[in-house]
Short mmCIF file of C-alpha atoms in Angstrom, two decimals:
data_model
loop_
_atom_site.label_atom_id
_atom_site.label_comp_id
_atom_site.label_asym_id
_atom_site.label_seq_id
_atom_site.Cartn_x
_atom_site.Cartn_y
_atom_site.Cartn_z
CA GLU A 285 -52.29 118.61 -61.18
CA THR A 286 -51.97 121.96 -59.40
CA GLY A 287 -54.23 122.69 -56.45
CA VAL A 288 -54.05 126.45 -57.07
CA THR A 289 -56.36 127.97 -59.68
CA GLN A 290 -55.94 131.46 -61.11
CA SER A 291 -58.30 133.52 -63.23
CA PRO A 292 -58.40 134.89 -65.78
CA THR A 293 -55.55 133.23 -67.71
CA HIS A 294 -55.01 136.23 -69.96
CA LEU A 295 -56.03 139.87 -69.67
CA ILE A 296 -55.46 143.04 -71.67
CA LYS A 297 -55.90 146.43 -69.98
CA THR A 298 -55.26 150.03 -70.87
CA ARG A 299 -52.75 152.20 -69.02
CA GLY A 300 -54.38 153.93 -66.06
CA GLN A 301 -57.07 151.28 -65.58
CA GLN A 302 -57.51 149.04 -62.56
CA VAL A 303 -57.38 145.22 -62.57
CA THR A 304 -58.32 142.41 -60.18
CA LEU A 305 -56.74 138.99 -60.44
CA ARG A 306 -58.10 136.00 -58.56
CA CYS A 307 -56.62 132.92 -56.96
CA SER A 308 -58.25 129.89 -55.38
CA SER A 309 -56.01 127.84 -53.08
CA GLN A 310 -56.26 124.30 -51.76
CA SER A 311 -58.31 123.73 -48.63
CA GLY A 312 -56.12 124.20 -45.57
CA HIS A 313 -53.63 126.45 -47.37
CA ASN A 314 -54.02 129.55 -45.26
CA THR A 315 -50.87 131.29 -46.47
CA VAL A 316 -50.91 132.83 -49.94
CA SER A 317 -48.32 134.88 -51.77
CA TRP A 318 -48.36 136.78 -55.03
CA TYR A 319 -45.43 137.13 -57.40
CA GLN A 320 -44.82 139.17 -60.55
CA GLN A 321 -42.78 137.56 -63.32
CA ALA A 322 -41.65 139.76 -66.19
CA LEU A 323 -40.72 138.08 -69.44
CA GLY A 324 -37.36 136.31 -69.19
CA GLN A 325 -36.99 136.99 -65.47
CA GLY A 326 -37.57 135.14 -62.25
CA PRO A 327 -40.66 135.80 -60.11
CA GLN A 328 -40.55 138.80 -57.76
CA PHE A 329 -42.34 138.71 -54.40
CA ILE A 330 -45.22 141.19 -54.17
CA PHE A 331 -46.83 140.34 -50.82
CA GLN A 332 -48.07 137.55 -48.58
CA TYR A 333 -51.33 137.04 -46.72
CA TYR A 334 -51.92 134.85 -43.70
CA ARG A 335 -55.36 134.47 -42.16
CA GLU A 336 -56.67 137.39 -44.20
CA GLU A 337 -53.97 139.86 -43.18
CA GLU A 338 -50.95 141.08 -45.11
CA ASN A 339 -47.81 140.00 -43.25
CA GLY A 340 -45.02 140.63 -45.74
CA ARG A 341 -44.47 142.88 -48.75
CA GLY A 342 -41.78 143.15 -51.38
CA ASN A 343 -40.60 146.29 -53.15
CA PHE A 344 -43.93 147.14 -54.77
CA PRO A 345 -45.88 150.43 -54.46
CA PRO A 346 -49.19 150.73 -52.58
CA ARG A 347 -51.18 150.63 -55.81
CA PHE A 348 -50.60 146.87 -55.57
CA SER A 349 -52.99 145.58 -52.93
CA GLY A 350 -54.64 142.33 -52.00
CA LEU A 351 -57.33 140.52 -50.13
CA GLN A 352 -57.59 137.02 -48.71
CA PHE A 353 -60.93 135.42 -47.91
CA PRO A 354 -61.90 132.68 -45.41
CA ASN A 355 -62.66 130.25 -48.26
CA TYR A 356 -58.95 130.11 -49.27
CA SER A 357 -59.43 132.46 -52.21
CA SER A 358 -57.54 135.70 -52.68
CA GLU A 359 -57.29 138.72 -54.95
CA LEU A 360 -54.53 140.92 -56.28
CA ASN A 361 -55.62 144.43 -57.19
CA VAL A 362 -53.50 146.85 -59.21
CA ASN A 363 -54.57 150.46 -59.63
CA ALA A 364 -53.38 153.03 -62.16
CA LEU A 365 -51.84 150.42 -64.43
CA GLU A 366 -48.52 151.20 -66.07
CA LEU A 367 -46.95 149.62 -69.13
CA ASP A 368 -44.28 148.01 -66.90
CA ASP A 369 -47.00 146.13 -65.04
CA SER A 370 -47.25 143.79 -68.03
CA ALA A 371 -46.16 140.42 -66.66
CA LEU A 372 -47.22 136.97 -65.52
CA TYR A 373 -48.79 137.18 -62.05
CA LEU A 374 -48.41 134.05 -59.97
CA CYS A 375 -50.22 132.99 -56.84
CA ALA A 376 -48.60 130.48 -54.46
CA SER A 377 -50.04 128.82 -51.38
CA SER A 378 -49.04 126.48 -48.60
CA PRO A 379 -50.23 125.27 -45.23
CA THR A 380 -48.91 127.23 -42.27
CA GLY A 381 -45.36 126.46 -41.28
CA VAL A 382 -44.44 124.71 -44.50
CA PHE A 383 -41.33 126.37 -45.90
CA HIS A 384 -40.85 124.19 -48.92
CA GLY A 385 -42.73 122.69 -51.78
CA TYR A 386 -45.51 125.21 -51.85
CA THR A 387 -47.80 125.20 -54.86
CA PHE A 388 -47.91 127.80 -57.62
CA GLY A 389 -50.85 128.43 -59.90
CA SER A 390 -50.38 128.72 -63.66
CA GLY A 391 -50.64 132.49 -63.49
CA THR A 392 -52.47 135.33 -65.17
CA ARG A 393 -50.76 136.95 -68.13
CA LEU A 394 -51.50 140.70 -67.91
CA THR A 395 -50.77 142.96 -70.86
CA VAL A 396 -51.04 146.73 -70.40
CA VAL A 397 -51.33 148.75 -73.58
CA GLU B 267 -29.23 142.99 -50.39
CA ASP B 268 -30.25 139.39 -50.99
CA GLN B 269 -29.41 138.33 -54.53
CA VAL B 270 -29.48 135.22 -56.72
CA THR B 271 -27.72 134.77 -60.06
CA GLN B 272 -27.90 131.78 -62.35
CA SER B 273 -25.66 130.55 -65.13
CA PRO B 274 -25.70 129.86 -67.93
CA GLU B 275 -28.64 131.94 -69.10
CA ALA B 276 -29.45 129.27 -71.69
CA LEU B 277 -28.11 125.77 -72.29
CA ARG B 278 -28.63 123.46 -75.23
CA LEU B 279 -27.81 119.77 -74.76
CA GLN B 280 -28.08 116.68 -76.86
CA GLU B 281 -30.17 113.90 -75.39
CA GLY B 282 -27.94 111.93 -72.99
CA GLU B 283 -25.38 114.75 -72.61
CA SER B 284 -25.01 115.41 -68.87
CA SER B 285 -24.36 118.92 -67.52
CA SER B 286 -24.79 121.22 -64.52
CA LEU B 287 -26.63 124.46 -63.85
CA ASN B 288 -25.24 126.96 -61.36
CA CYS B 289 -27.00 129.13 -58.80
CA SER B 290 -24.91 131.67 -56.86
CA TYR B 291 -26.42 133.56 -53.97
CA THR B 292 -25.73 136.23 -51.40
CA VAL B 293 -28.16 136.29 -48.51
CA SER B 294 -28.20 137.54 -44.95
CA GLY B 295 -28.68 134.11 -43.43
CA LEU B 296 -30.10 131.25 -45.48
CA ARG B 297 -33.24 129.51 -44.34
CA GLY B 298 -33.50 127.38 -47.47
CA LEU B 299 -32.56 127.16 -51.15
CA PHE B 300 -35.15 125.93 -53.62
CA TRP B 301 -35.08 124.64 -57.18
CA TYR B 302 -38.14 124.91 -59.40
CA ARG B 303 -38.89 123.88 -62.95
CA GLN B 304 -41.07 126.13 -65.12
CA ASP B 305 -42.59 125.14 -68.43
CA PRO B 306 -43.74 127.86 -70.86
CA GLY B 307 -47.02 129.44 -69.80
CA LYS B 308 -47.08 127.53 -66.51
CA GLY B 309 -46.29 128.29 -62.90
CA PRO B 310 -43.10 127.00 -61.27
CA GLU B 311 -43.12 123.37 -60.18
CA PHE B 312 -41.25 122.48 -56.98
CA LEU B 313 -38.21 120.19 -57.33
CA PHE B 314 -35.97 120.40 -54.25
CA THR B 315 -35.28 122.20 -50.99
CA LEU B 316 -31.76 122.33 -49.53
CA TYR B 317 -31.11 123.71 -46.06
CA SER B 318 -27.42 123.38 -45.25
CA ALA B 319 -24.05 123.22 -47.00
CA GLY B 320 -23.15 119.69 -48.04
CA GLU B 321 -26.74 118.61 -48.47
CA GLU B 322 -27.76 116.75 -51.64
CA LYS B 323 -31.15 115.76 -53.03
CA GLU B 324 -31.98 113.55 -56.02
CA LYS B 325 -35.02 113.01 -58.18
CA GLU B 326 -34.86 110.88 -61.31
CA ARG B 327 -32.19 112.46 -63.56
CA LEU B 328 -31.75 115.54 -61.34
CA LYS B 329 -29.43 116.04 -58.40
CA ALA B 330 -29.12 119.26 -56.40
CA THR B 331 -26.17 120.16 -54.19
CA LEU B 332 -25.49 123.10 -51.89
CA THR B 333 -22.39 124.95 -50.68
CA LYS B 334 -22.19 128.12 -48.60
CA LYS B 335 -22.29 130.34 -51.68
CA GLU B 336 -23.82 128.33 -54.51
CA SER B 337 -25.93 125.42 -55.56
CA PHE B 338 -25.69 123.14 -58.55
CA LEU B 339 -28.40 121.27 -60.37
CA HIS B 340 -26.82 118.29 -62.11
CA ILE B 341 -28.74 116.71 -64.98
CA THR B 342 -27.66 113.19 -65.88
CA ALA B 343 -28.49 111.76 -69.32
CA PRO B 344 -31.22 114.34 -69.99
CA LYS B 345 -34.24 113.65 -72.18
CA PRO B 346 -36.19 116.12 -74.36
CA GLU B 347 -38.92 116.25 -71.69
CA ASP B 348 -36.39 117.84 -69.33
CA SER B 349 -36.49 120.98 -71.49
CA ALA B 350 -37.74 123.86 -69.32
CA THR B 351 -36.55 126.89 -67.38
CA TYR B 352 -34.95 125.97 -64.07
CA LEU B 353 -35.33 128.56 -61.33
CA CYS B 354 -33.32 128.84 -58.14
CA ALA B 355 -34.68 130.73 -55.13
CA VAL B 356 -33.46 131.50 -51.61
CA GLN B 357 -35.46 132.16 -48.50
CA PRO B 358 -33.60 134.50 -46.13
CA HIS B 359 -33.80 133.95 -42.37
CA LYS B 360 -35.27 137.42 -41.95
CA SER B 361 -38.16 136.60 -44.26
CA TYR B 362 -41.49 135.24 -43.20
CA GLY B 363 -43.27 132.43 -44.95
CA GLN B 364 -43.03 132.58 -48.71
CA ASN B 365 -40.82 135.60 -49.30
CA PHE B 366 -38.47 133.97 -51.76
CA VAL B 367 -35.80 135.71 -53.83
CA PHE B 368 -35.62 134.10 -57.26
CA GLY B 369 -32.84 134.07 -59.81
CA PRO B 370 -33.55 134.77 -63.49
CA GLY B 371 -33.46 131.09 -64.41
CA THR B 372 -31.60 128.88 -66.88
CA ARG B 373 -33.44 127.90 -70.07
CA LEU B 374 -32.58 124.31 -70.85
CA SER B 375 -33.21 122.75 -74.25
CA VAL B 376 -32.56 119.04 -74.75
CA LEU B 377 -32.46 118.00 -78.37
CA PRO B 378 -33.37 114.44 -79.49
#
């Protein structure tokens, strides 16, 4: 059973709107990353947060932003949604210094119409 | 640019028919190579981490191996419950924490 919970599971938004996706990690997992997985592709790294600060970002524009909170929860915000933003968004967490075996949530399926 | 490719794109096996999945990578210094299993509608589930060429890891019917340019996931006598997408990912030395570069995956179907 996964220790990472994501909400909502599915979401439909209109192009140009804004969306917030949420992730709740296991206690003690103070590193969280977000990935975008388009249909039929592998996940792509969006960014990582450690102790509430962004400390790594992939090739995604600034309209993708995030927050991490002291209670091990985090958010992914996407502004000005585009059709290509339709994907499965995955949250992954681990304790500090663990470079393997980190835990993914089941994801949020976002559809932009 | 760090890159991961996987082959075949899809593989259909009969139950008990052993085979191998390939992961080829180019990376500016490898910190680790990871194999994940992903079921439809679910997040990836961790299988193995390999750190250096020559290393091997086993779990039930799965065995992962690593060379300097590729990794193989060997599946021995697969069962229908092994059907899933298998993802390979590398973590470059220059990355921090969870910045993994994933391949597109191999969709495995095991028929009874």
